[in-house]
PDB file of C-alpha atoms in Angstrom:
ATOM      1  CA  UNK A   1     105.882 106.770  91.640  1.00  0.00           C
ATOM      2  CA  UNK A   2     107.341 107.253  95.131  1.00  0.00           C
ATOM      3  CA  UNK A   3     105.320 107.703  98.495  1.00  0.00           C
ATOM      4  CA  UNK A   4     105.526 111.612  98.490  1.00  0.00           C
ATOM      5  CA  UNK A   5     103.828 111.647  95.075  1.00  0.00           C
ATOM      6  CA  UNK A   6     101.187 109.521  96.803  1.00  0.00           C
ATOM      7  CA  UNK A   7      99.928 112.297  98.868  1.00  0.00           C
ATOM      8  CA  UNK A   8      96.687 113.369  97.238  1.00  0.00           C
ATOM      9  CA  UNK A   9      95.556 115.586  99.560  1.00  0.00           C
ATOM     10  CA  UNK A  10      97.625 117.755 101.951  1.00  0.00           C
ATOM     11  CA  UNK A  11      96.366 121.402 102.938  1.00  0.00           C
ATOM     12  CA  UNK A  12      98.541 123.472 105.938  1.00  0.00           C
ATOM     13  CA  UNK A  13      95.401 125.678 105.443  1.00  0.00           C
ATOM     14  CA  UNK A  14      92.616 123.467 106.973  1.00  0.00           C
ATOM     15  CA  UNK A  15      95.219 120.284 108.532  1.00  0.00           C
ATOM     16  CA  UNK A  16      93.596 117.746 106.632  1.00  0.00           C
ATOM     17  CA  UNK A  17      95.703 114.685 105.192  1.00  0.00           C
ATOM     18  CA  UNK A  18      95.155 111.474 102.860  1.00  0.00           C
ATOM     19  CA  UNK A  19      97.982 108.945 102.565  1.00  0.00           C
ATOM     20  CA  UNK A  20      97.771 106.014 100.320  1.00  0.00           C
ATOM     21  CA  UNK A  21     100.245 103.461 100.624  1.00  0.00           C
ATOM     22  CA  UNK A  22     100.861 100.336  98.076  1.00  0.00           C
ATOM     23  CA  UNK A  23     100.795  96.786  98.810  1.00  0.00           C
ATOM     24  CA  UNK A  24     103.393  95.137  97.651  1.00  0.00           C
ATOM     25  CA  UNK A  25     104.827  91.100  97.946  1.00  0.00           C
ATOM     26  CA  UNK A  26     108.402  89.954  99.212  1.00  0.00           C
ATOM     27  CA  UNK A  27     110.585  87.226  99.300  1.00  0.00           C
ATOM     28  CA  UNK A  28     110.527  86.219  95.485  1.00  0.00           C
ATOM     29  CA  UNK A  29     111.711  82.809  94.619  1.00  0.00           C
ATOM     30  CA  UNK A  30     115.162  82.859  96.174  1.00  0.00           C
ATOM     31  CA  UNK A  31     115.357  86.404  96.800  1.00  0.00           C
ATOM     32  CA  UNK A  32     113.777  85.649 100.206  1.00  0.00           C
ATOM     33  CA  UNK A  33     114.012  88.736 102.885  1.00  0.00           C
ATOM     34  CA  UNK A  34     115.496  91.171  99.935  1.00  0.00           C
ATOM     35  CA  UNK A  35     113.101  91.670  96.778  1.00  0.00           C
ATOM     36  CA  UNK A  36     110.190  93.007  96.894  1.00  0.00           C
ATOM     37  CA  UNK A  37     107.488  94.355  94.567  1.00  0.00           C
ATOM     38  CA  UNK A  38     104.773  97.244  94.669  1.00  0.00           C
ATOM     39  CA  UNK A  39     101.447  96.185  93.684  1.00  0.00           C
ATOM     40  CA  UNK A  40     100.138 100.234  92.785  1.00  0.00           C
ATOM     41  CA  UNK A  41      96.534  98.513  92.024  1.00  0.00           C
ATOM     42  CA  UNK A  42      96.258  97.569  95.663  1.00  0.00           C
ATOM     43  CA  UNK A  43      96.372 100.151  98.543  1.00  0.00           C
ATOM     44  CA  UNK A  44      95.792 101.363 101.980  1.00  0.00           C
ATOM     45  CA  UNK A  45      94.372 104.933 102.837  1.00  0.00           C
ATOM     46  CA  UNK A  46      94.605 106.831 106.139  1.00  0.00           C
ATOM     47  CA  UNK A  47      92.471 109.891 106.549  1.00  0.00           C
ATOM     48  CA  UNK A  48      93.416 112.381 109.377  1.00  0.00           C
ATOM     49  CA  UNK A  49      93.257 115.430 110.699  1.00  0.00           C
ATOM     50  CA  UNK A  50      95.438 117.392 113.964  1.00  0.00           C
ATOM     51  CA  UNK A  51      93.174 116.931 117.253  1.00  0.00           C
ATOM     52  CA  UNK A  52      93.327 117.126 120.879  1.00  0.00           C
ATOM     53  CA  UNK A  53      93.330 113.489 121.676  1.00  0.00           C
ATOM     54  CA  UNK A  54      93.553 110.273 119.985  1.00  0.00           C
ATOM     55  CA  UNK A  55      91.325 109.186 117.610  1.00  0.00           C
ATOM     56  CA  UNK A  56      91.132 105.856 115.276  1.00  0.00           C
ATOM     57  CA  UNK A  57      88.370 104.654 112.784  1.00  0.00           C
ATOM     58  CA  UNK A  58      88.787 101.648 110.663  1.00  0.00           C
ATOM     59  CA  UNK A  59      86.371 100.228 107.550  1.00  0.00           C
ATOM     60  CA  UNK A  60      87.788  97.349 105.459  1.00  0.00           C
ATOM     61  CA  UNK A  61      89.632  94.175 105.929  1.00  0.00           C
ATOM     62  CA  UNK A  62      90.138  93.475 109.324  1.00  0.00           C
ATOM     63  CA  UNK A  63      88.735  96.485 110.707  1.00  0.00           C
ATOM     64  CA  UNK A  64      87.468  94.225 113.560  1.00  0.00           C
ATOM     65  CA  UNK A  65      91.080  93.264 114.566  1.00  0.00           C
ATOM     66  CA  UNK A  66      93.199  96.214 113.919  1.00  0.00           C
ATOM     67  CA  UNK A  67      93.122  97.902 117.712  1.00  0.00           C
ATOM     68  CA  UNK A  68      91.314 101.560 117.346  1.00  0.00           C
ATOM     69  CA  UNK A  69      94.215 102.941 120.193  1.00  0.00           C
ATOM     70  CA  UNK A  70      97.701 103.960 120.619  1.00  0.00           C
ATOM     71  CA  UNK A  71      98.464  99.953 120.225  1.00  0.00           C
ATOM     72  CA  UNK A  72      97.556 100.759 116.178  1.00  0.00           C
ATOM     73  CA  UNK A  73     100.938 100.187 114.320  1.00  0.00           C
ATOM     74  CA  UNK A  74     100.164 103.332 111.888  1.00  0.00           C
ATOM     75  CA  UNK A  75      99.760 105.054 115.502  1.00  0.00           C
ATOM     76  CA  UNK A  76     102.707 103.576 116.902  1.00  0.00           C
ATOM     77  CA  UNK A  77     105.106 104.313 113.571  1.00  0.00           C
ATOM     78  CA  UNK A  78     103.351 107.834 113.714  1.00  0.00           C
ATOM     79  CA  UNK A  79     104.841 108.394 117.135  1.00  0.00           C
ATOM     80  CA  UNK A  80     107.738 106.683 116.556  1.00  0.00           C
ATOM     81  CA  UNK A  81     108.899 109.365 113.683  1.00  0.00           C
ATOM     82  CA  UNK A  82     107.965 112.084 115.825  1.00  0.00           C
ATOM     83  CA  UNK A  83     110.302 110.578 118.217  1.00  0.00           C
ATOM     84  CA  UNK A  84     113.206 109.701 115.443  1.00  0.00           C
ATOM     85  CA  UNK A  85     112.864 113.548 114.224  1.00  0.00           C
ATOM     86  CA  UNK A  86     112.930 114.386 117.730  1.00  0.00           C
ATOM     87  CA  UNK A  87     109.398 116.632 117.473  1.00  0.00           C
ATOM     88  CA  UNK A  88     106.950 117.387 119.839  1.00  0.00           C
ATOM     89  CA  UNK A  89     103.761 114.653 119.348  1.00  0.00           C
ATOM     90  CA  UNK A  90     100.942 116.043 117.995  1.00  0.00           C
ATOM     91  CA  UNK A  91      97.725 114.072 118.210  1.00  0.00           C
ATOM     92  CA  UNK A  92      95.514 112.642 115.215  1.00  0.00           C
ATOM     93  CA  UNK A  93      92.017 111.721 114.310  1.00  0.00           C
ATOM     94  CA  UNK A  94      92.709 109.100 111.292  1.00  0.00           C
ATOM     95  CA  UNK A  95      90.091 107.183 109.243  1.00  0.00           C
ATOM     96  CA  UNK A  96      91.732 103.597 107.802  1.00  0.00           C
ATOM     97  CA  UNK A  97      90.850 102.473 105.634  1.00  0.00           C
ATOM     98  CA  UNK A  98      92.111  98.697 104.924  1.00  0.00           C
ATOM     99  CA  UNK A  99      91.999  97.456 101.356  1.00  0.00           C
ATOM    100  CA  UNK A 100      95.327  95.145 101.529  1.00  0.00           C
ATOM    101  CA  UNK A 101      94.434  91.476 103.302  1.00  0.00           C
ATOM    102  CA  UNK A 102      95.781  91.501 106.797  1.00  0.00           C
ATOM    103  CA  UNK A 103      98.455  88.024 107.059  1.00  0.00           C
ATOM    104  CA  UNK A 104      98.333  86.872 103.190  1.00  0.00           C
ATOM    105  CA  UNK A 105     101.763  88.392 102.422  1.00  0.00           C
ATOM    106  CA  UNK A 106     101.283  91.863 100.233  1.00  0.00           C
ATOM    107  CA  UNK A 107     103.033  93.949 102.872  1.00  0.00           C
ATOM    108  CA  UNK A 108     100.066  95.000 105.284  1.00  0.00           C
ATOM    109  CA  UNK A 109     102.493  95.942 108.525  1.00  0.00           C
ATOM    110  CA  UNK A 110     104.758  97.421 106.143  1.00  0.00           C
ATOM    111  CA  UNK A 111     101.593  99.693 104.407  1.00  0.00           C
ATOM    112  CA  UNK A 112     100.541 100.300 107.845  1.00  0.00           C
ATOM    113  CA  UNK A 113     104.263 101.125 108.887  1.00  0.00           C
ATOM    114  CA  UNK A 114     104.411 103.714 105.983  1.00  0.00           C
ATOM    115  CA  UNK A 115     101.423 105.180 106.223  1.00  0.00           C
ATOM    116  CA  UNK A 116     101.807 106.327 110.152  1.00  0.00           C
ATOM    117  CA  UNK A 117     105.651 107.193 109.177  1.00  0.00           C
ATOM    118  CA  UNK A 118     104.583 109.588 105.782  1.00  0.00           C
ATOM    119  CA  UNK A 119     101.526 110.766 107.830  1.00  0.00           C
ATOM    120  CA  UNK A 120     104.030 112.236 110.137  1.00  0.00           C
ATOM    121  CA  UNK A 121     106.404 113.408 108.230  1.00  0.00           C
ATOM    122  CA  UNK A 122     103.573 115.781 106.353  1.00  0.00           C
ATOM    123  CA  UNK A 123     102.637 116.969 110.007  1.00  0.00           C
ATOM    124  CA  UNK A 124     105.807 117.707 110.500  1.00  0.00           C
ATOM    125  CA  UNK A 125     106.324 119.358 107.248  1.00  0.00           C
ATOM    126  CA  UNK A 126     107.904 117.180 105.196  1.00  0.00           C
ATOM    127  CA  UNK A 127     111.519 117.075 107.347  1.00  0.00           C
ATOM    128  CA  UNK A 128     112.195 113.761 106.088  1.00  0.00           C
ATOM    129  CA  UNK A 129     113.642 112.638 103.057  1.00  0.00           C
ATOM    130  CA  UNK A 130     112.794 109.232 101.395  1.00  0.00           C
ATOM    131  CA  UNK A 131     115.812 107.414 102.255  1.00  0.00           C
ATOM    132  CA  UNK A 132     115.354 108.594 106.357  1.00  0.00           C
ATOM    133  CA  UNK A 133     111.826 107.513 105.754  1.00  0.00           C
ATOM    134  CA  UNK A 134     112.906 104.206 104.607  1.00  0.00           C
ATOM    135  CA  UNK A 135     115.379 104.136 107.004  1.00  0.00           C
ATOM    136  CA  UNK A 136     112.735 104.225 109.974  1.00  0.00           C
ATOM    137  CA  UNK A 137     110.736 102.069 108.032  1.00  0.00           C
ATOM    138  CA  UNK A 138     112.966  99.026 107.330  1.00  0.00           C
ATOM    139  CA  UNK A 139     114.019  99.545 111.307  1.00  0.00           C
ATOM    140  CA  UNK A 140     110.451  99.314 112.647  1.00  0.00           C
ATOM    141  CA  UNK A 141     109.459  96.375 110.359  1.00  0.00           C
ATOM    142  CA  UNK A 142     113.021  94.586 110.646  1.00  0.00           C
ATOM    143  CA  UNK A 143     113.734  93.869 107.165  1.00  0.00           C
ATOM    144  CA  UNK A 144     113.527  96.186 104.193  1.00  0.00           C
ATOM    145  CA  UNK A 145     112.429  93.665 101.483  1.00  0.00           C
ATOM    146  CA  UNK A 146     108.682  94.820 101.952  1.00  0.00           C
ATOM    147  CA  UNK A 147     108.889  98.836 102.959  1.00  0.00           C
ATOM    148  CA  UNK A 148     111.391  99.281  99.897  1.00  0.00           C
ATOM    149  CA  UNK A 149     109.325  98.960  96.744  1.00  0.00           C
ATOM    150  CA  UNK A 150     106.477 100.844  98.491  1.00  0.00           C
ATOM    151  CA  UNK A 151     109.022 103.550  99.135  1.00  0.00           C
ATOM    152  CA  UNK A 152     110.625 103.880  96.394  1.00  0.00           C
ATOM    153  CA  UNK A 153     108.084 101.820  93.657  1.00  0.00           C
ATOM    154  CA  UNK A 154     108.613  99.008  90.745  1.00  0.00           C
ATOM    155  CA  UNK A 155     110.781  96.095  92.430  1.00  0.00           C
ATOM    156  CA  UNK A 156     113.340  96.962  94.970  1.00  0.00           C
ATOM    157  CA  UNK A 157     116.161  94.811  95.648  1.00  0.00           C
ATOM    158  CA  UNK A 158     117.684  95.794  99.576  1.00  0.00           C
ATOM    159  CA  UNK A 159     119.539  94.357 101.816  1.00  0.00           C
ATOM    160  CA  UNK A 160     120.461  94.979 105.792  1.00  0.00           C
ATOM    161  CA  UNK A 161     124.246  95.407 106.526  1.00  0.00           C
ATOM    162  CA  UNK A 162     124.900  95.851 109.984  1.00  0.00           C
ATOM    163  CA  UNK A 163     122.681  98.137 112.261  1.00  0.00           C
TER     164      UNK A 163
END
C-alpha cells in the first residue's frame, strides 16, 4: 500500500484532510543507512483543515515535546513542499496525533516528514508524484533508508548517489 492510498479522508468540498503515515525501522543488520521496513500496524495521523493562521494540536507520545508552532517538522516539511512546488502557502489547523515512540528508531521524523509533505501535496491537489514526494522526503531527512518503505511500503532498499 503506498502513501496516497493512505489518505482516508480527503473532501475539496468541505477542506478537511486525514493522513496516516507508517512507522517503519532502518538500518537492518548490515544494511545500515539503506533498508528499511514499514511497520503498517504502527502509525501517525494528522488531522487538518485550511485556516487563516497557524494552528497545531498534539495527543499521544510526546505530545509534551513536539513544539505546537511553525518549529513543528510536519509544519516545516508542509512549507517546505509548498516551497519545492513553488505554491503559494496556505495555512493549516492540524490535530497529531502521535502513536510511533519519538527517539526509539521506527522512523518518527521520517512519519512526521511525510505526513507534512502528503498533507501538502493534497492541498495542493495532488501535483506531486510519489517519487518527487520521496524525493523531498529523503532530502529533508538526509537519508532515504527510513522515508522509502513508508513511501512506497514492504522493505525498501535505497541508496543516495550524489545530490
Amino acid at each position: 500500500m503506498n502513501l496516497t492510498e493512505r489518505i482516508i479522508n480527503y473532501s475539496m468540498e468541505n477542506y478537511a484532510f486525514e493522513v496516516n503515515v507508517p512507522a517503519t525501522s532502518a538500518n537492518l543488520g548490515v544494511c545500515f543507512d539503506f533498508a528499511g521496513v514499514e511497520i503498517p500496524s504502527l502509525y501517525n495521523t494528522v488531522y487538518a483543515n485550511l485556516s487563516d493562521k497557524l494552528s497545531i494540536s498534539l495527543e499521544g507520545l510526546g505530545a509534551d515535546e513536539v513544539p505546537k508552532d511553525s518549529r513543528n517538522v510536519i509544519y516545516q516539511a508542509y512549507a517546505d513542499t509548498f516551497a519545492a512546488a513553488g505554491k503559494p502557502l496556505r495555512q493549516v489547523a492540524m490535530h497529531c496525533i502521535n502513536r510511533i515512540p519519538l527517539n526509539r528508531g521506527l522512523g518518527s521524523s521520517s512519519s512526521a516528514i511525510l505526513s507534512g509533505i502528503e498533507l501538502a501535496n493534497q492541498v495542493m491537489g495532488g501535483c506531486l508524484t510519489k517519487e518527487e514526494m520521496f524525493q523531498l522526503a529523503a532530502k529533508i531527512e538526509g537519508h532515504p533508508d527510513n522515508v522509502a518503505p513508508a513511501i512506497f511500503g514492504g522493505i525498501v532498499i535505497s541508496a543516495k548517489i550524489g545530490e
